Coordinates of C-alpha atoms and ligand atoms in Angstrom, one line a residue:
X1 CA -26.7 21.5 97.7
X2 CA -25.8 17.7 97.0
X3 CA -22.4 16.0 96.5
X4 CA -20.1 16.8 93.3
X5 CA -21.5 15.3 89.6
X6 CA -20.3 11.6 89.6
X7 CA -19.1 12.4 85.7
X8 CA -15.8 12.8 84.7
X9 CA -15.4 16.1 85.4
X10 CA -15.0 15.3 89.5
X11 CA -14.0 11.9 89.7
X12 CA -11.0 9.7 89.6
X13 CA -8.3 12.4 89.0
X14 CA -10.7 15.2 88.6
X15 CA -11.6 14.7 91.8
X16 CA -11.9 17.9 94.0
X17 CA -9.7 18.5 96.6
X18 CA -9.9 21.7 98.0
X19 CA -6.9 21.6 100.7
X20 CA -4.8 24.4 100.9
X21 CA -1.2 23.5 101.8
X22 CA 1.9 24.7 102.4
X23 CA 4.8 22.1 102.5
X24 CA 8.5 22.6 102.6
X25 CA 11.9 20.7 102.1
X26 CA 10.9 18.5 99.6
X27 CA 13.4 15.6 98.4
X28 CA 14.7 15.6 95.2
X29 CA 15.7 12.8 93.6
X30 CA 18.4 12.2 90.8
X31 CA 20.2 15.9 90.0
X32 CA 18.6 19.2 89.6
X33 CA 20.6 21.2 87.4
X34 CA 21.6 24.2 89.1
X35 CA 20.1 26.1 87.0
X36 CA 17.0 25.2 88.1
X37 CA 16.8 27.7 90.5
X38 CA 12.9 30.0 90.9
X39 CA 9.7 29.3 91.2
X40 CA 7.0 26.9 89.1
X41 CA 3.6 28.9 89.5
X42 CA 0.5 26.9 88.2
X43 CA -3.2 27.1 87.6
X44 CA -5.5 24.3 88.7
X45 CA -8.9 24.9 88.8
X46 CA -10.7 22.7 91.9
X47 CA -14.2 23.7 92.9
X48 CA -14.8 24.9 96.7
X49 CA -18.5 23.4 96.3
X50 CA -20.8 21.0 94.5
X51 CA -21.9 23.2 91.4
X52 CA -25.3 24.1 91.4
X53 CA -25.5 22.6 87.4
X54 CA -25.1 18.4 87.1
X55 CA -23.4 19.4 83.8
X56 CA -20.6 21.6 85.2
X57 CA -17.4 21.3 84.4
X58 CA -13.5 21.6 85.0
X59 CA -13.5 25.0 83.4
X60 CA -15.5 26.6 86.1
X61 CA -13.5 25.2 89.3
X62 CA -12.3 27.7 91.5
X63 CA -8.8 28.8 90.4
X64 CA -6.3 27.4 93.1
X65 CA -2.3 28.7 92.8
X66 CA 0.2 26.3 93.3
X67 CA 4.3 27.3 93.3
X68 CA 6.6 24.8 93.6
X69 CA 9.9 26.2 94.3
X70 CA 13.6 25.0 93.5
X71 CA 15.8 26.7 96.6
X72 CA 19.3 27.5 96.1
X73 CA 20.1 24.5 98.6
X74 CA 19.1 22.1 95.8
X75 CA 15.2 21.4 98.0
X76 CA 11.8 22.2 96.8
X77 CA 8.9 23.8 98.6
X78 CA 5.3 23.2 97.5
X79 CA 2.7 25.4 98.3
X80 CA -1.4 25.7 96.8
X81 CA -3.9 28.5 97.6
X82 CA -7.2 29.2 96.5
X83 CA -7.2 32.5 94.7
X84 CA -9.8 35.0 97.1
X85 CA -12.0 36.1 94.2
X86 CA -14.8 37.9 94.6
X87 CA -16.9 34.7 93.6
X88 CA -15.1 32.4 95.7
X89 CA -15.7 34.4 99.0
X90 CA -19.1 35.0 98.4
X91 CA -19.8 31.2 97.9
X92 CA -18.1 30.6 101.3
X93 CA -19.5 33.2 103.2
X94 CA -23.1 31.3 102.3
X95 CA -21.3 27.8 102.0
X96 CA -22.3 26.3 98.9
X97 CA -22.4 27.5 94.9
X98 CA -24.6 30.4 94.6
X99 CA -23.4 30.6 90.7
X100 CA -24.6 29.1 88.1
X101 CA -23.5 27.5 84.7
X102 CA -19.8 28.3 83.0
X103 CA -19.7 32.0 82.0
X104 CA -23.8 32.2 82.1
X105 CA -24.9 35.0 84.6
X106 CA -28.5 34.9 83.8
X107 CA -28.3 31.3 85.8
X108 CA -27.2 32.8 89.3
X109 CA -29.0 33.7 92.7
X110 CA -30.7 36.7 93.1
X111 CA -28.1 37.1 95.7
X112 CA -24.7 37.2 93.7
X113 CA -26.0 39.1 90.8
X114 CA -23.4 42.1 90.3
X115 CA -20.9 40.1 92.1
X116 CA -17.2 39.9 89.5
X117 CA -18.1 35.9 89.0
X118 CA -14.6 35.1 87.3
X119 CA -12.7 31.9 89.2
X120 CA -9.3 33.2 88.0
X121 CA -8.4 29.7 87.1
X122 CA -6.5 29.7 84.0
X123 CA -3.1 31.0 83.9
X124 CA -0.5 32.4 86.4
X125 CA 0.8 35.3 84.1
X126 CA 4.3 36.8 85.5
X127 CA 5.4 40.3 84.2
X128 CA 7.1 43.5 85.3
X129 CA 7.6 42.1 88.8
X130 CA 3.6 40.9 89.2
X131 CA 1.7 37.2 89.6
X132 CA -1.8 37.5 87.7
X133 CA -4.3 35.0 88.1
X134 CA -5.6 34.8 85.1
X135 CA -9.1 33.7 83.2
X136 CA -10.8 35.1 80.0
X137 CA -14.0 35.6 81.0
X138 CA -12.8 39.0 83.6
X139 CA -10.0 40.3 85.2
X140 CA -7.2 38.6 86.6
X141 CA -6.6 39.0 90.1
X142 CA -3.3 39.7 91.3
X143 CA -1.4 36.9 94.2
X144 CA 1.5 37.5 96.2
X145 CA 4.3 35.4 94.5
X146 CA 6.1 34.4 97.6
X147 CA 2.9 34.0 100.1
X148 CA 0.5 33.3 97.5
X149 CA -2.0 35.4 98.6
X150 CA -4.5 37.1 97.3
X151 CA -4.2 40.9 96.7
X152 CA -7.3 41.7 94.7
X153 CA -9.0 42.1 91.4
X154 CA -6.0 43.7 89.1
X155 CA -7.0 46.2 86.1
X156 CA -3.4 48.0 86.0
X157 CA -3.6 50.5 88.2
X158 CA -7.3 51.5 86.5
X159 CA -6.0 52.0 83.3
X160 CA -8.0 48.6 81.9
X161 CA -11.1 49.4 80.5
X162 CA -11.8 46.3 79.3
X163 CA -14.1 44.1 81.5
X164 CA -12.2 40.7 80.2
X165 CA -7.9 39.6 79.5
X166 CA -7.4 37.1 78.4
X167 CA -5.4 33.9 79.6
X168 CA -2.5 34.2 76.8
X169 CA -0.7 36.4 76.6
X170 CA 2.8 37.2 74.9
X171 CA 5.9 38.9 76.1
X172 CA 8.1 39.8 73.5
X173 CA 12.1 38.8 74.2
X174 CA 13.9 41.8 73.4
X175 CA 11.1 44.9 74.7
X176 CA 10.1 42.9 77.6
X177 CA 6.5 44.2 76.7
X178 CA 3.4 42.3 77.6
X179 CA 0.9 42.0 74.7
X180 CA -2.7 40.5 75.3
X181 CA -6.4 40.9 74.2
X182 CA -9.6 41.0 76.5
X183 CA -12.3 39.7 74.3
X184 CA -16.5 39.8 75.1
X185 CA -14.5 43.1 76.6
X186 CA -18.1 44.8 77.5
X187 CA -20.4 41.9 78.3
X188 CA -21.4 38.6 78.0
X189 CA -21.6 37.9 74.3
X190 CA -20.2 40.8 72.5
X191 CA -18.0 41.0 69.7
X192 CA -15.9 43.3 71.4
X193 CA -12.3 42.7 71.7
X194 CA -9.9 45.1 73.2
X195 CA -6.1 44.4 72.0
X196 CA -3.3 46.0 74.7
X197 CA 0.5 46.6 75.2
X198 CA 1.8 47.0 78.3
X199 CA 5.2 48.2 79.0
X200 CA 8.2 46.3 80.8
X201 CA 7.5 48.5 83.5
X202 CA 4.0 47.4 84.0
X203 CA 2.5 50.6 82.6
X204 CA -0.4 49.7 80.3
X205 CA 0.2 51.5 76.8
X206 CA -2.3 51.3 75.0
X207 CA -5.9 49.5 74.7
X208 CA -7.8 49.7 71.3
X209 CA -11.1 47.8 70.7
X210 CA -12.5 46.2 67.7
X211 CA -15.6 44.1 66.5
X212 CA -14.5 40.1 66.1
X213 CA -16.4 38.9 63.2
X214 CA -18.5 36.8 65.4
X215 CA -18.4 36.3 69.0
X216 CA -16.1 33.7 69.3
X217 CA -13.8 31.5 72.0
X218 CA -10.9 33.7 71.6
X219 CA -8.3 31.3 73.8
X220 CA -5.3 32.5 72.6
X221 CA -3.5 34.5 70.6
X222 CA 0.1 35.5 69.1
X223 CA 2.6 37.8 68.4
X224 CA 5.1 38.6 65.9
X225 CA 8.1 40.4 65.7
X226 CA 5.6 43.1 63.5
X227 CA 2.3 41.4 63.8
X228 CA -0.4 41.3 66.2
X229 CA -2.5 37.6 64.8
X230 CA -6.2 37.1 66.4
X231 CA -7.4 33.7 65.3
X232 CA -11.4 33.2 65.0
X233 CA -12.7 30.0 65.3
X234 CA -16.3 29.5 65.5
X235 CA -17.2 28.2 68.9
X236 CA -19.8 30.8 69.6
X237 CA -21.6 33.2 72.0
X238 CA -25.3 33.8 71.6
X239 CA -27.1 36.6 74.2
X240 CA -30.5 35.2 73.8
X241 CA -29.5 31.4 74.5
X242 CA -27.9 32.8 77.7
X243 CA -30.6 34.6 79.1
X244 CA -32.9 31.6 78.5
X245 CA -30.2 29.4 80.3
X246 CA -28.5 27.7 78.0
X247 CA -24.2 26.9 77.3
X248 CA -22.1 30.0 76.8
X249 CA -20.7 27.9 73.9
X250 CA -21.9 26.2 70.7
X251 CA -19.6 24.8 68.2
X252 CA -20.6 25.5 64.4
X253 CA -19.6 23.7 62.1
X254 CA -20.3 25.9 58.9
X255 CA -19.0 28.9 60.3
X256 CA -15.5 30.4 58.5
X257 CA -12.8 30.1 60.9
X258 CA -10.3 33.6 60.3
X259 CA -7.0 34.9 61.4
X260 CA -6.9 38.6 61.9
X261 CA -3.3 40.8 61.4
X262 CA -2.4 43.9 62.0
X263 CA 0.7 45.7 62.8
X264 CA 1.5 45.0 66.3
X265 CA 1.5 48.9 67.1
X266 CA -0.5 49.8 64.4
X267 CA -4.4 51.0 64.7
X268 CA -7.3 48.1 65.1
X269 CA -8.4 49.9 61.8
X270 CA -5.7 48.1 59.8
X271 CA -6.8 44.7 60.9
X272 CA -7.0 42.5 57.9
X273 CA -9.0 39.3 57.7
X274 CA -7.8 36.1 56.3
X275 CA -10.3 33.1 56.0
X276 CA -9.7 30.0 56.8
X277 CA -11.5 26.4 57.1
X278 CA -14.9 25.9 58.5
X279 CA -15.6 24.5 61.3
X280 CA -12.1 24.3 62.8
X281 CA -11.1 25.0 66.4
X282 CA -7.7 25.5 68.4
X283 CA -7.0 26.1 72.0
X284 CA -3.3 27.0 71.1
X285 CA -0.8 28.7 69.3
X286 CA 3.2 27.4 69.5
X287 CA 4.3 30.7 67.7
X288 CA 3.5 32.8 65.2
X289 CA 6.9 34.2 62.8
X290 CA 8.2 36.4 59.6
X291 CA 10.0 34.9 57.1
X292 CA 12.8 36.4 54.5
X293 CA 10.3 37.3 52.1
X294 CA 8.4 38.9 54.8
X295 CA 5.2 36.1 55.1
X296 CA 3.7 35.3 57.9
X297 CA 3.2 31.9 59.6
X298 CA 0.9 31.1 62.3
X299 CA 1.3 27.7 64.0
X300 CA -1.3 26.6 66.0
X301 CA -2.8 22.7 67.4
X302 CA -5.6 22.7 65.0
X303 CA -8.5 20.2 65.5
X304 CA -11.4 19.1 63.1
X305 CA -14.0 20.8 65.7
X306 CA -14.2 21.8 69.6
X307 CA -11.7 19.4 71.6
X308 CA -13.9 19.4 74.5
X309 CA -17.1 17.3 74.8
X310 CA -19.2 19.6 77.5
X311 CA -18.8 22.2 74.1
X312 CA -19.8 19.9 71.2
X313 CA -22.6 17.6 73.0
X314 CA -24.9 20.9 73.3
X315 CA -24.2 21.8 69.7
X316 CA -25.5 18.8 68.7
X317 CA -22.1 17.0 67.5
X318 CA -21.9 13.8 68.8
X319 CA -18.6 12.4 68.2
X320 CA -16.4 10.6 70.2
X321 CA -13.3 11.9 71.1
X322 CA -10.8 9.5 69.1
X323 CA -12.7 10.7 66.0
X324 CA -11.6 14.6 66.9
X325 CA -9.2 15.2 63.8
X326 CA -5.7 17.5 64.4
X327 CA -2.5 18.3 64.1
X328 CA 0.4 21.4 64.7
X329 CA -0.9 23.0 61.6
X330 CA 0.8 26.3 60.0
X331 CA -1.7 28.9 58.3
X332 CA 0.4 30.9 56.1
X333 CA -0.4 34.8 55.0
X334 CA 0.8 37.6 53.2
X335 CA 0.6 40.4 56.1
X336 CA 0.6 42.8 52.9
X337 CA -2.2 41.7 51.8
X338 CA -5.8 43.3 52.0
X339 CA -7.2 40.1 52.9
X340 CA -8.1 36.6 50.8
X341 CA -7.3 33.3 52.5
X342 CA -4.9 31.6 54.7
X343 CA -2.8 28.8 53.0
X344 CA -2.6 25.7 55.3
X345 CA 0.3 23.1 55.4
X346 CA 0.4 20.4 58.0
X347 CA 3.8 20.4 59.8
X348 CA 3.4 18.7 63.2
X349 CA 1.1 15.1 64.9
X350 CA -1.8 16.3 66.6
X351 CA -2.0 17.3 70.4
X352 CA -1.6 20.4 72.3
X353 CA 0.3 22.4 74.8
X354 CA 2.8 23.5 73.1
X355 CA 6.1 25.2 74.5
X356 CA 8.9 27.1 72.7
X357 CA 11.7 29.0 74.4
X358 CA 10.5 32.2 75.6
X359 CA 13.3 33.7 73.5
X360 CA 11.9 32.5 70.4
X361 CA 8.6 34.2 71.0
X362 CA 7.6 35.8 67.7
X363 CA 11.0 34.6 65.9
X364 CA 11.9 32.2 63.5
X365 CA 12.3 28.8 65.6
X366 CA 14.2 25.2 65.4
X367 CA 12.1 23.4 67.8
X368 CA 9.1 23.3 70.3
X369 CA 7.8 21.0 72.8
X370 CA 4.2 19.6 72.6
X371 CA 1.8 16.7 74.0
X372 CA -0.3 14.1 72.4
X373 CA -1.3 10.6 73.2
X374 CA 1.0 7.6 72.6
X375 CA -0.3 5.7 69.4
X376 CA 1.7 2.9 70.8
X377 CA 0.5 2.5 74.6
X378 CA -0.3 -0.7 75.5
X379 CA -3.1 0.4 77.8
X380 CA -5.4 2.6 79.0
X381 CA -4.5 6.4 79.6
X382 CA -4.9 8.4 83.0
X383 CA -9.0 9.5 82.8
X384 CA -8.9 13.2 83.8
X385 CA -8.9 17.0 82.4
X386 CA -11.4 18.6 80.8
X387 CA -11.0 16.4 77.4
X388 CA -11.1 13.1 79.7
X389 CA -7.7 11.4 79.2
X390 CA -4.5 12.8 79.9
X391 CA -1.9 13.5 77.5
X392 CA 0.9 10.6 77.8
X393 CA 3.8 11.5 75.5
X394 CA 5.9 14.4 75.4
X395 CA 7.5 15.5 72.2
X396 CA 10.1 17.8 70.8
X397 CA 10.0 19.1 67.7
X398 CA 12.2 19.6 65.0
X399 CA 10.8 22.9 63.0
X400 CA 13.0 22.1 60.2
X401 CA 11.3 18.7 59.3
X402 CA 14.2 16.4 61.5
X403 CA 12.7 13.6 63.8
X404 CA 11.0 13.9 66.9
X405 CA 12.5 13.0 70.1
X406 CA 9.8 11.6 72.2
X407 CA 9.2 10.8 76.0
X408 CA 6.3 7.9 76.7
X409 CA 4.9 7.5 80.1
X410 CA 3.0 3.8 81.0
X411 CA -0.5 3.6 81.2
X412 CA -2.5 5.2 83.7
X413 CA -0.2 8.0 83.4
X414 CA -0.5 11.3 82.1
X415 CA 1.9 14.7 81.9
X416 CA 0.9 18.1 82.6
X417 CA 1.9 21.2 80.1
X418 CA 5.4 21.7 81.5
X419 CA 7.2 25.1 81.3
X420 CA 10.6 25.6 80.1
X421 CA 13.3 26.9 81.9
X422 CA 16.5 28.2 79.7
X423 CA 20.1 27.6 79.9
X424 CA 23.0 30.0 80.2
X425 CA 25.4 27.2 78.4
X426 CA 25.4 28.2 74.9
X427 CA 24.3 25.3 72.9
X428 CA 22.3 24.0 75.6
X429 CA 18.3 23.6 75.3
X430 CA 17.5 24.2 78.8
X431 CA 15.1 21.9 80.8
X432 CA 11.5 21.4 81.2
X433 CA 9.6 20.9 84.0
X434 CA 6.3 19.0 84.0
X435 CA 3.8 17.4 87.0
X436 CA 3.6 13.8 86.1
X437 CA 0.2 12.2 87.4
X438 CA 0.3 8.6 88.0
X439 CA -2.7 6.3 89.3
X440 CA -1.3 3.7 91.4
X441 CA -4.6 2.6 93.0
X442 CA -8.2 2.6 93.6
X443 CA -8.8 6.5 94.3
X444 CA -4.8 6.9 94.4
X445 CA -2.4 8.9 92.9
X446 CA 1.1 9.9 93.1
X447 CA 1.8 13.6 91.8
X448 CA 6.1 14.2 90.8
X449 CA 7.6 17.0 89.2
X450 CA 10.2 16.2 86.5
X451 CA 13.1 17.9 85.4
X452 CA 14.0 16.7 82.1
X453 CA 16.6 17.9 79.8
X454 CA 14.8 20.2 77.2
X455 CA 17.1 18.7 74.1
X456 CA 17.5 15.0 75.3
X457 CA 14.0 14.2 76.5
X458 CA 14.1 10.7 75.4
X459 CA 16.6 10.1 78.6
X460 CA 14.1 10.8 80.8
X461 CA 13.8 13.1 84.0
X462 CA 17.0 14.0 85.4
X463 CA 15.7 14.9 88.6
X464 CA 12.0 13.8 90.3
X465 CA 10.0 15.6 93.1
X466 CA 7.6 13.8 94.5
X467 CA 4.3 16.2 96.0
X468 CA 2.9 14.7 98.9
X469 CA -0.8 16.4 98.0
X470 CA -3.2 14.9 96.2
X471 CA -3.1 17.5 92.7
X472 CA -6.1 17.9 90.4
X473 CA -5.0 18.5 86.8
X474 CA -3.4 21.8 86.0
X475 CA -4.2 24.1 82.8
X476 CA -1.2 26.4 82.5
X477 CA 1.8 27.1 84.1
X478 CA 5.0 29.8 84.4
X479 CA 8.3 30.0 85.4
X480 CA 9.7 32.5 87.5
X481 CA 13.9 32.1 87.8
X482 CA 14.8 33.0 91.2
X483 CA 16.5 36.4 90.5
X484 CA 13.5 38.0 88.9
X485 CA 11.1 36.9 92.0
X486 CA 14.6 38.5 94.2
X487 CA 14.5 41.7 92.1
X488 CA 10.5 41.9 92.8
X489 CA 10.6 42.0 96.4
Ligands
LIG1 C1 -9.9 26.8 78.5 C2 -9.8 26.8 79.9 C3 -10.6 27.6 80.6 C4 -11.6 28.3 80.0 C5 -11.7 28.3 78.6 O1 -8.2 25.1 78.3 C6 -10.8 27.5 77.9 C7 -9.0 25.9 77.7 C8 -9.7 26.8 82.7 O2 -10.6 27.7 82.0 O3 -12.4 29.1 80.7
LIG2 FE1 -5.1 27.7 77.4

């Protein structure tokens, strides 16, 4: 095997790194609110070897965990691991890539076939006391929050039947219970999607499976305080273009997009479908809520088609990426209702990431937290992720139509989703916390952590900590306050 792809994907930023580390006592400049107090996990994906595809991509890096932790004596530790999967010590045992392309396992040696070929490299899911690695195509695999290491492929004590769970998942603020859906839950390609609850103790519940109306990219999902919502958008899996070697995904265009409701503890058999545009795609939902007259609002970052490149360019849409159409958009449906369509009304700029207090999950809600590019920058932004530019302005969002606040960075500069951390002080937004990636030379980059005041982010960061490791771009984070990783020991 050859050197990494010289394509976005593993250069500049995107380049891999690879190195474990483990580094304490970090300086923090400025003032950390002492509130600020537990653990930052986060995803980054960073492949061990040069992929055996020239058209790989971030999404199939090796999932690495990263914690960056806030100790009561107002210093930070920093710590990155790979995650052990099955994939990843198979690869080193014959040290190079023995898989093949994203989620295709008709492409892999002879050698790995069989082998659970998920990089757990999406989201660091923390609930009832556990740290799941997870990625949607399989199982998540569980770390040790304070070591991160490894402890295995994690299906809930054997209760999981379903081969996949997905990356998002919701926890509702007042049951503690987790709620998240496993989609292609048999196979590559299959409309099969099992929807779960799992218990504040951990226990899983219940898992019920239904048919998706086509197999689709099923990224994320949301709860309500009575409502389970599966959004469909028509990036699509096809069995026979897998076994002859082609992408897991194709965008299509004239496909109906669709948001699926049920009661959240109802039976899959009272799903209702609502339709919605054609051709439309989201990554990510900020919430999803019940109003007086008991309609339901879904508010996702809606785009005009696939966001990412690798996705449309086999599909045959060539676009370029300034010409991707989207914005914070709300469907709107009568949960009631046997069906008919979703009504759409524009309520935010586009972007994506989007953060709301955890408290807020499922609830009416007075502001979020997003990113989007700077309309304004005078310059270029920091090449890297899987879209190819960073995101370089952070917003908060007024949910009942007042004006943004909004936080720019300077050009060749981009933020990471940051995670919010909540405050005891009534009144009080809490903060966020976001990795800040800066290039500052040829090949050279300086990686801080900022700690910004959640309802004043205009100010700035109130506290800064820089990570002396070079840091490939994350794709989700959690937060972990200090007395919940204490109570898990
Ligand atoms: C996404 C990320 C993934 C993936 C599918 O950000 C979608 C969206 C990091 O892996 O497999
Ligand atoms: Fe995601």
């Amino acid at each position: 095997m050859g050197a990494f792809p010289q394509t976005m994907y593993f250069t500049g930023l995107n380049a891999p790194v690879g190195q474990e580390a483990s580094l304490k006592g970090l300086t923090v400049e400025g003032t950390l609110p002492a509130e600020v107090r537990g653990s930052f996990y986060r995803a980054v994906p960073d492949p061990a070897f040069p992929p055996r595809f020239e058209n790989d991509h971030t999404l199939s890096g090796d999932g690495m965990v990263s914690r960056l932790s806030f100790n009561a004596d107002g210093t930070a530790d920093f710590a990155i691991r790979f995650v052990e999967t099955a994939r990843y010590l198979a690869e080193k045992a014959a040290g190079e890539a023995r898989f093949g392309k994203y989620r295709n396992p008709f492409t892999d040696e002879a050698d790995v076939a069989g082998v659970d070929r998920t990089v757990a490299n999406t989201t660091p899911v923390w609930h009832a006391g556990r740290l799941l690695m997870a990625k949607e195509d399989g199982r998540p695999y569980r770390v040790d929050p304070k070591t991160l290491e490894t402890l295995g492929s994690y299906d809930f004590g054997g209760a999981l039947k379903s081969e996949t769970m997905t990356a998002h998942v919701r926890i509702d603020p007042a049951t503690k219970e987790l709620f998240f859906y496993g989609y292609e839950a048999d196979g590559v390609a299959s409309t099969k999607v099992a929807y779960c609850v799992v218990g504040p103790d951990g226990a899983l519940k219940s898992e019920q499976w239904f048919d998706a109306p086509y197999c689709a990219m099923m990224h994320d999902f949301t709860v309500s305080e009575n409502y389970a919502l599966f959004p469909i958008y028509p990036t699509t899996a096809d069995l026979e273009r897998l076994k002859a070697g082609g992408e897991h995904w194709h965008h299509e265009p004239e496909l109906d997009s669709w948001l699926g409701v049920m009661p959240r503890y109802g039976d899959v058999s009272e799903i209702r479908w609502f339709k919605g545009p054609k051709g439309v795609h989201s990554y990510h939902m900020m919430n999803a809520w019940e109003d007086a007259d008991g309609l339901l609002h879904f508010d996702a970052c809606l785009n005009s088609t696939n966001a990412f490149a690798f996705i449309r360019e086999p599909s045959g849409i060539h676009i370029q990426p300034w010409d991707v159409r989207g914005a914070l958009t709300r469907w709107t449906v009568d949960p009631k209702a046997e069906g008919g369509e979703v009504t759409e009304t524009i309520i935010g700029p586009p972007g994506d990431f989007p953060v709301i207090p955890a408290a807020r999950q499922g609830r009416p809600y007075t502001h979020g937290w997003m990113l989007t590019m700077n309309p304004e920058l005078q310059g270029p932004p920091l090449p890297g992720g899987p879209v190819g530019a960073m995101f370089n302005l952070l917003l908060r969002l007024d949910m009942r139509g007042g004006p943004p606040q909004a936080l720019a960075l300077p050009p060749m500069a981009g933020f990471n989703e940051p995670v919010h951390v909540p405050s005891a002080t009534e009144g009080h937004e809490g903060w966020l916390i976001t990795i800040v990636d800066q290039q500052i030379g040829d090949d050279a980059f300086l990686h801080q952590a900022w700690v910004i005041d959640a309802g004043n982010i205009a100010a700035g960061p109130v506290a800064k900590v820089t990570i002396p490791h070079r840091l490939r771009p994350q794709v989700h984070g959690w937060w972990v306050p200090q007395a919940e990783l204490d109570a898990a020991q």
